[in-house]
Structure formats: C-alpha cells, structure tokens
PDB file of C-alpha atoms in Angstrom:
ATOM      1  CA  MET A 239      -6.526 -16.376  11.710  1.00  0.00           C
ATOM      2  CA  PRO A 240      -6.613 -18.453   8.506  1.00  0.00           C
ATOM      3  CA  GLY A 241      -4.382 -21.440   8.000  1.00  0.00           C
ATOM      4  CA  ASP A 242      -1.690 -21.709   5.364  1.00  0.00           C
ATOM      5  CA  GLY A 243      -4.255 -22.377   2.679  1.00  0.00           C
ATOM      6  CA  GLY A 244      -3.593 -24.099  -0.609  1.00  0.00           C
ATOM      7  CA  GLU A 245      -3.446 -23.431  -4.320  1.00  0.00           C
ATOM      8  CA  ALA A 246      -7.233 -22.956  -4.526  1.00  0.00           C
ATOM      9  CA  ASP A 247      -7.088 -20.247  -1.846  1.00  0.00           C
ATOM     10  CA  LYS A 248      -4.653 -18.055  -3.779  1.00  0.00           C
ATOM     11  CA  ARG A 249      -6.061 -14.962  -5.399  1.00  0.00           C
ATOM     12  CA  HIS A 250      -4.437 -13.357  -8.418  1.00  0.00           C
ATOM     13  CA  ALA A 251      -4.256  -9.614  -9.135  1.00  0.00           C
ATOM     14  CA  PRO A 252      -3.117  -9.186 -12.770  1.00  0.00           C
ATOM     15  CA  ALA A 253      -1.718  -5.698 -12.096  1.00  0.00           C
ATOM     16  CA  THR A 254       0.793  -7.139  -9.638  1.00  0.00           C
ATOM     17  CA  LEU A 255       2.966  -8.700 -12.320  1.00  0.00           C
ATOM     18  CA  ARG A 256       2.866  -5.472 -14.296  1.00  0.00           C
ATOM     19  CA  ASN A 257       3.806  -3.080 -11.518  1.00  0.00           C
ATOM     20  CA  ARG A 258       5.887  -4.995  -8.981  1.00  0.00           C
ATOM     21  CA  ASP A 259       9.279  -4.394 -10.607  1.00  0.00           C
ATOM     22  CA  ALA A 260       8.678  -0.661 -11.042  1.00  0.00           C
ATOM     23  CA  ILE A 261       7.551  -0.421  -7.415  1.00  0.00           C
ATOM     24  CA  THR A 262      10.590  -2.437  -6.308  1.00  0.00           C
ATOM     25  CA  ASP A 263      12.941   0.040  -7.998  1.00  0.00           C
ATOM     26  CA  VAL A 264      11.500   2.898  -5.923  1.00  0.00           C
ATOM     27  CA  LEU A 265      11.376   0.875  -2.724  1.00  0.00           C
ATOM     28  CA  ALA A 266      15.110   0.262  -3.095  1.00  0.00           C
ATOM     29  CA  ASP A 267      15.575   4.027  -2.653  1.00  0.00           C
ATOM     30  CA  TRP A 268      12.966   4.638   0.041  1.00  0.00           C
ATOM     31  CA  LEU A 269      12.995   1.648   2.404  1.00  0.00           C
ATOM     32  CA  PRO A 270      15.280   1.511   5.450  1.00  0.00           C
ATOM     33  CA  ALA A 271      18.312  -0.772   5.471  1.00  0.00           C
ATOM     34  CA  THR A 272      16.859  -3.006   8.187  1.00  0.00           C
ATOM     35  CA  GLY A 273      13.686  -3.410  10.227  1.00  0.00           C
ATOM     36  CA  THR A 274      10.054  -4.355   9.745  1.00  0.00           C
ATOM     37  CA  VAL A 275       7.884  -3.185   6.848  1.00  0.00           C
ATOM     38  CA  LEU A 276       4.153  -3.286   7.552  1.00  0.00           C
ATOM     39  CA  GLU A 277       2.148  -3.635   4.348  1.00  0.00           C
ATOM     40  CA  VAL A 278      -1.384  -2.310   4.834  1.00  0.00           C
ATOM     41  CA  ALA A 279      -4.024  -3.830   2.515  1.00  0.00           C
ATOM     42  CA  SER A 280      -1.815  -6.584   1.108  1.00  0.00           C
ATOM     43  CA  GLY A 281      -4.646  -7.913  -1.056  1.00  0.00           C
ATOM     44  CA  SER A 282      -3.748 -11.209  -2.690  1.00  0.00           C
ATOM     45  CA  GLY A 283      -0.303 -11.387  -1.077  1.00  0.00           C
ATOM     46  CA  GLU A 284       1.568 -11.481  -4.387  1.00  0.00           C
ATOM     47  CA  HIS A 285       3.378  -8.202  -3.778  1.00  0.00           C
ATOM     48  CA  VAL A 286       4.663  -9.054  -0.325  1.00  0.00           C
ATOM     49  CA  VAL A 287       6.286 -12.337  -1.362  1.00  0.00           C
ATOM     50  CA  HIS A 288       8.027 -10.564  -4.260  1.00  0.00           C
ATOM     51  CA  PHE A 289       9.289  -7.770  -2.027  1.00  0.00           C
ATOM     52  CA  ALA A 290      10.403 -10.190   0.705  1.00  0.00           C
ATOM     53  CA  ALA A 291      12.467 -12.123  -1.826  1.00  0.00           C
ATOM     54  CA  THR A 292      13.959  -8.926  -3.237  1.00  0.00           C
ATOM     55  CA  PHE A 293      14.712  -7.346   0.153  1.00  0.00           C
ATOM     56  CA  PRO A 294      15.757 -10.282   2.383  1.00  0.00           C
ATOM     57  CA  HIS A 295      17.348  -7.913   4.916  1.00  0.00           C
ATOM     58  CA  LEU A 296      13.889  -6.606   5.862  1.00  0.00           C
ATOM     59  CA  ASP A 297      11.114  -8.346   7.784  1.00  0.00           C
ATOM     60  CA  TRP A 298       7.721  -8.108   6.072  1.00  0.00           C
ATOM     61  CA  GLN A 299       4.387  -7.960   7.878  1.00  0.00           C
ATOM     62  CA  PRO A 300       1.410  -8.331   5.493  1.00  0.00           C
ATOM     63  CA  SER A 301      -2.120  -7.400   6.525  1.00  0.00           C
ATOM     64  CA  ASP A 302      -5.639  -7.113   5.134  1.00  0.00           C
ATOM     65  CA  PRO A 303      -9.179  -6.612   6.473  1.00  0.00           C
ATOM     66  CA  ASP A 304     -10.703  -9.296   4.217  1.00  0.00           C
ATOM     67  CA  PRO A 305     -10.685 -12.911   5.491  1.00  0.00           C
ATOM     68  CA  ALA A 306     -10.364 -14.247   1.929  1.00  0.00           C
ATOM     69  CA  GLY A 307      -7.426 -11.921   1.389  1.00  0.00           C
ATOM     70  CA  LEU A 308      -5.764 -13.183   4.564  1.00  0.00           C
ATOM     71  CA  THR A 309      -6.176 -16.773   3.367  1.00  0.00           C
ATOM     72  CA  SER A 310      -4.648 -15.891  -0.008  1.00  0.00           C
ATOM     73  CA  ILE A 311      -1.703 -14.111   1.636  1.00  0.00           C
ATOM     74  CA  ALA A 312      -1.143 -17.131   3.874  1.00  0.00           C
ATOM     75  CA  ALA A 313      -1.157 -19.441   0.861  1.00  0.00           C
ATOM     76  CA  TYR A 314       1.410 -17.356  -1.032  1.00  0.00           C
ATOM     77  CA  ARG A 315       3.516 -17.092   2.137  1.00  0.00           C
ATOM     78  CA  ALA A 316       3.472 -20.876   2.601  1.00  0.00           C
ATOM     79  CA  GLU A 317       4.402 -21.440  -1.035  1.00  0.00           C
ATOM     80  CA  ALA A 318       7.280 -18.949  -0.901  1.00  0.00           C
ATOM     81  CA  GLY A 319       8.728 -20.438   2.281  1.00  0.00           C
ATOM     82  CA  LEU A 320      10.549 -17.202   3.145  1.00  0.00           C
ATOM     83  CA  ALA A 321      11.554 -16.701   6.764  1.00  0.00           C
ATOM     84  CA  ASN A 322      11.182 -12.913   6.551  1.00  0.00           C
ATOM     85  CA  ILE A 323       7.390 -12.907   5.962  1.00  0.00           C
ATOM     86  CA  ALA A 324       5.249 -12.951   9.108  1.00  0.00           C
ATOM     87  CA  PRO A 325       1.743 -14.473   9.170  1.00  0.00           C
ATOM     88  CA  PRO A 326      -0.804 -11.924   7.905  1.00  0.00           C
ATOM     89  CA  LEU A 327      -2.639  -9.673  10.337  1.00  0.00           C
ATOM     90  CA  ALA A 328      -6.341  -8.833  10.186  1.00  0.00           C
ATOM     91  CA  LEU A 329      -6.016  -5.064   9.980  1.00  0.00           C
ATOM     92  CA  ASP A 330      -8.675  -2.500   9.064  1.00  0.00           C
ATOM     93  CA  ALA A 331      -6.879   0.757   8.265  1.00  0.00           C
ATOM     94  CA  SER A 332      -9.859   2.824   9.370  1.00  0.00           C
ATOM     95  CA  SER A 333      -9.810   1.341  12.867  1.00  0.00           C
ATOM     96  CA  ALA A 334      -8.268   3.235  15.777  1.00  0.00           C
ATOM     97  CA  ARG A 335      -6.865  -0.078  17.033  1.00  0.00           C
ATOM     98  CA  TRP A 336      -4.313  -1.909  14.913  1.00  0.00           C
ATOM     99  CA  PRO A 337      -2.886  -5.369  15.750  1.00  0.00           C
ATOM    100  CA  ALA A 338       0.644  -3.929  15.550  1.00  0.00           C
ATOM    101  CA  ASP A 339       2.393  -1.407  17.753  1.00  0.00           C
ATOM    102  CA  ARG A 340       5.450  -0.451  15.707  1.00  0.00           C
ATOM    103  CA  ALA A 341       6.984  -0.551  12.228  1.00  0.00           C
ATOM    104  CA  ASP A 342      10.117   0.793  10.600  1.00  0.00           C
ATOM    105  CA  ALA A 343       8.244   1.508   7.368  1.00  0.00           C
ATOM    106  CA  ILE A 344       4.641   1.237   6.150  1.00  0.00           C
ATOM    107  CA  LEU A 345       3.694   0.419   2.568  1.00  0.00           C
ATOM    108  CA  CYS A 346       0.200   0.728   1.093  1.00  0.00           C
ATOM    109  CA  ILE A 347      -0.485  -0.202  -2.534  1.00  0.00           C
ATOM    110  CA  ASN A 348      -3.761   0.493  -4.345  1.00  0.00           C
ATOM    111  CA  MET A 349      -5.918   1.001  -1.280  1.00  0.00           C
ATOM    112  CA  VAL A 350      -6.577   4.736  -1.127  1.00  0.00           C
ATOM    113  CA  HIS A 351      -8.863   4.856  -4.180  1.00  0.00           C
ATOM    114  CA  ILE A 352     -10.685   1.569  -3.473  1.00  0.00           C
ATOM    115  CA  SER A 353     -11.809   2.324   0.072  1.00  0.00           C
ATOM    116  CA  PRO A 354     -13.737   5.022   1.935  1.00  0.00           C
ATOM    117  CA  TRP A 355     -11.859   8.189   2.853  1.00  0.00           C
ATOM    118  CA  ALA A 356     -11.942   7.026   6.484  1.00  0.00           C
ATOM    119  CA  ALA A 357      -9.484   4.263   5.563  1.00  0.00           C
ATOM    120  CA  THR A 358      -6.935   6.806   4.316  1.00  0.00           C
ATOM    121  CA  LEU A 359      -7.371   8.969   7.407  1.00  0.00           C
ATOM    122  CA  GLY A 360      -6.961   5.837   9.526  1.00  0.00           C
ATOM    123  CA  LEU A 361      -3.833   4.893   7.567  1.00  0.00           C
ATOM    124  CA  PHE A 362      -2.253   8.254   8.344  1.00  0.00           C
ATOM    125  CA  ALA A 363      -3.253   8.075  12.001  1.00  0.00           C
ATOM    126  CA  GLY A 364      -1.902   4.534  12.288  1.00  0.00           C
ATOM    127  CA  ALA A 365       1.354   5.487  10.603  1.00  0.00           C
ATOM    128  CA  ALA A 366       1.767   8.362  13.048  1.00  0.00           C
ATOM    129  CA  ARG A 367       1.293   5.920  15.949  1.00  0.00           C
ATOM    130  CA  LEU A 368       3.614   3.198  14.700  1.00  0.00           C
ATOM    131  CA  LEU A 369       6.459   5.004  12.941  1.00  0.00           C
ATOM    132  CA  ALA A 370       9.438   6.671  14.583  1.00  0.00           C
ATOM    133  CA  ALA A 371      10.485  10.162  13.511  1.00  0.00           C
ATOM    134  CA  GLY A 372      11.795  10.111   9.947  1.00  0.00           C
ATOM    135  CA  ALA A 373      10.399   6.655   9.121  1.00  0.00           C
ATOM    136  CA  PRO A 374       8.585   6.299   5.776  1.00  0.00           C
ATOM    137  CA  LEU A 375       4.978   5.796   4.782  1.00  0.00           C
ATOM    138  CA  ILE A 376       4.881   4.839   1.093  1.00  0.00           C
ATOM    139  CA  LEU A 377       1.755   4.983  -1.076  1.00  0.00           C
ATOM    140  CA  TYR A 378       1.248   3.660  -4.614  1.00  0.00           C
ATOM    141  CA  GLY A 379      -1.705   4.113  -6.918  1.00  0.00           C
ATOM    142  CA  PRO A 380      -3.528   6.510  -9.269  1.00  0.00           C
ATOM    143  CA  TYR A 381      -4.231  10.035  -8.058  1.00  0.00           C
ATOM    144  CA  ILE A 382      -5.632  13.329  -9.271  1.00  0.00           C
ATOM    145  CA  GLU A 383      -3.005  16.083  -9.358  1.00  0.00           C
ATOM    146  CA  PRO A 384      -4.616  19.530  -9.566  1.00  0.00           C
ATOM    147  CA  ASP A 385      -1.680  21.055 -11.459  1.00  0.00           C
ATOM    148  CA  THR A 386      -1.202  18.133 -13.864  1.00  0.00           C
ATOM    149  CA  PRO A 387      -3.616  16.979 -16.601  1.00  0.00           C
ATOM    150  CA  THR A 388      -5.273  13.694 -15.620  1.00  0.00           C
ATOM    151  CA  ALA A 389      -5.004  10.845 -18.123  1.00  0.00           C
ATOM    152  CA  GLU A 390      -8.293   9.905 -19.767  1.00  0.00           C
ATOM    153  CA  SER A 391      -7.849   6.334 -18.552  1.00  0.00           C
ATOM    154  CA  ASN A 392      -7.637   7.566 -14.957  1.00  0.00           C
ATOM    155  CA  LEU A 393     -10.724   9.737 -15.362  1.00  0.00           C
ATOM    156  CA  ALA A 394     -12.621   6.737 -16.725  1.00  0.00           C
ATOM    157  CA  PHE A 395     -11.333   4.591 -13.857  1.00  0.00           C
ATOM    158  CA  ASP A 396     -12.476   7.203 -11.348  1.00  0.00           C
ATOM    159  CA  THR A 397     -15.965   7.271 -12.872  1.00  0.00           C
ATOM    160  CA  ASN A 398     -16.120   3.475 -12.760  1.00  0.00           C
ATOM    161  CA  LEU A 399     -15.030   3.361  -9.121  1.00  0.00           C
ATOM    162  CA  ARG A 400     -17.597   5.948  -8.021  1.00  0.00           C
ATOM    163  CA  ALA A 401     -20.324   4.068  -9.874  1.00  0.00           C
ATOM    164  CA  ARG A 402     -19.398   0.923  -7.938  1.00  0.00           C
ATOM    165  CA  ASP A 403     -19.238   2.737  -4.605  1.00  0.00           C
ATOM    166  CA  PRO A 404     -19.731   6.511  -4.106  1.00  0.00           C
ATOM    167  CA  ALA A 405     -17.215   6.378  -1.219  1.00  0.00           C
ATOM    168  CA  TRP A 406     -14.442   5.265  -3.606  1.00  0.00           C
ATOM    169  CA  GLY A 407     -12.538   7.238  -6.221  1.00  0.00           C
ATOM    170  CA  LEU A 408      -9.171   8.753  -7.088  1.00  0.00           C
ATOM    171  CA  ARG A 409      -7.995  11.207  -4.428  1.00  0.00           C
ATOM    172  CA  ASP A 410      -6.583  14.691  -4.905  1.00  0.00           C
ATOM    173  CA  THR A 411      -2.882  14.748  -3.975  1.00  0.00           C
ATOM    174  CA  HIS A 412      -3.255  18.171  -2.336  1.00  0.00           C
ATOM    175  CA  VAL A 413      -5.967  16.747  -0.074  1.00  0.00           C
ATOM    176  CA  ILE A 414      -3.833  13.667   0.610  1.00  0.00           C
ATOM    177  CA  LYS A 415      -0.843  15.797   1.587  1.00  0.00           C
ATOM    178  CA  GLY A 416      -2.979  17.987   3.824  1.00  0.00           C
ATOM    179  CA  ALA A 417      -4.505  15.026   5.648  1.00  0.00           C
ATOM    180  CA  ALA A 418      -1.084  13.450   6.099  1.00  0.00           C
ATOM    181  CA  ALA A 419       0.332  16.696   7.499  1.00  0.00           C
ATOM    182  CA  ASP A 420      -2.575  16.944   9.945  1.00  0.00           C
ATOM    183  CA  ALA A 421      -1.633  13.476  11.236  1.00  0.00           C
ATOM    184  CA  GLY A 422       2.053  14.342  11.627  1.00  0.00           C
ATOM    185  CA  LEU A 423       3.422  13.034   8.324  1.00  0.00           C
ATOM    186  CA  ALA A 424       5.445  15.318   6.053  1.00  0.00           C
ATOM    187  CA  PHE A 425       5.335  14.861   2.279  1.00  0.00           C
ATOM    188  CA  ALA A 426       8.850  14.066   1.043  1.00  0.00           C
ATOM    189  CA  GLU A 427       8.828  12.889  -2.587  1.00  0.00           C
ATOM    190  CA  ARG A 428       6.713  11.998  -5.614  1.00  0.00           C
ATOM    191  CA  ARG A 429       7.677   9.502  -8.307  1.00  0.00           C
ATOM    192  CA  ALA A 430       5.793   9.106 -11.574  1.00  0.00           C
ATOM    193  CA  MET A 431       5.139   5.441 -12.331  1.00  0.00           C
ATOM    194  CA  PRO A 432       4.006   3.446 -15.387  1.00  0.00           C
ATOM    195  CA  ALA A 433       0.318   3.396 -16.373  1.00  0.00           C
ATOM    196  CA  ASN A 434      -0.335   6.860 -14.892  1.00  0.00           C
ATOM    197  CA  ASN A 435       0.303   5.837 -11.293  1.00  0.00           C
ATOM    198  CA  LEU A 436       2.307   7.611  -8.610  1.00  0.00           C
ATOM    199  CA  MET A 437       4.388   6.687  -5.612  1.00  0.00           C
ATOM    200  CA  LEU A 438       4.197   9.155  -2.738  1.00  0.00           C
ATOM    201  CA  LEU A 439       6.634   9.231   0.157  1.00  0.00           C
ATOM    202  CA  PHE A 440       5.778  10.689   3.559  1.00  0.00           C
ATOM    203  CA  ARG A 441       7.946  10.741   6.665  1.00  0.00           C
ATOM    204  CA  ARG A 442       6.918  10.844  10.300  1.00  0.00           C
ATOM    205  CA  THR A 443       7.698  14.246  11.793  1.00  0.00           C
TER     206      THR A 443
END
C-alpha cells in the first residue's frame, strides 16, 4: 500500500473539474442517506475527495488497480484531510476476489470504456456480491445507445480508444443492461449528462 504521497505524486484528470458538479447533482438523488460508497477505478483521486466533501454523511472507499493511481489518491486524501475517506484499496474489477466484502453503494466513473470487457463483467459480479438488495451501482461515462444517434465526438473517441487497445471502446447500453441483469442487477434509471455522457443506475435484486 502506498504512503500518503506528496504534491509530485498527484495526478490530474482535466475532465474531473468539468464533470464533477454534474455528477454530484445526480449522486444527490441516487446515493443512500448513510453508509459506505465504494468507488471502483478512482483514477487520480480527485473525484472522491470532492464527493467526500459534498456528502460528509457518507464514508468513501476509493480504489484502483494501478499503483501510481493509488499513490495519487493517497496524496489527494492526505491533502483533503477528510475523516470520511478511507485509504485506497488495490482493486482490480475483473478479479473474482475484491479487498472489500460489503458496500452500501458502488460508483464507477469512466472505467467501462477504458478497460477490457472482463472488467465490466467483474464490476457487475462484484457489485452483486457486495451490495444488499436495492442498493445502487452507479456508472458514468460515454456509451452507445442503439435507439439514439451517437454524437460524432463519441464515435471519434470510440475509434481512438480501439486504436489504442482493441479491448477498449464505448459499450452498447443494451449489452450493458443485459450483462448487469445476468449478474443480478436491475437497470433503474438513465440520466443524460453534459458532453454526451450518461449516468446509469442499477440496483441489486
């Protein structure tokens, strides 16, 4: 486990500042009143410190599979000094073994399209293991919706992702919903977000 890190260890994701407030508005409707929120693929750690400050009644558990990401999260956590952020966990969504055994909500931002499909299937399986009936799994990111025209910027982004790694790419929401249902997660709500992104809410059945 990395230490607290310092300023040089902090990563910066420019999209975080652009999307965090819009995401926060939806989280205010979808998160439980109390409990622990497990963030899968926390990345730089910028989101989790913002959410922890905004929702002080919730305990936040960041995680990431990348050691450099864990160090960055730890550095942001140390800087924020918030008591409701736990030390980050080394968590690979695709693994059948997670270093957590329960959560009251799971949040995953911008992972599904920048990871192999196995990571999404693992996310659904993990959510089914950790969440109680009715508890939320919340996804954010760009998706392909078969019944809705896809923005040119998203099509270009998808092409770029697949050129970088053929296992990456924007996922079809019908496929996402089907895989979630197979794992025991019912689709509950869709919210359109700025910059052609979506937030998708699933609940443990």
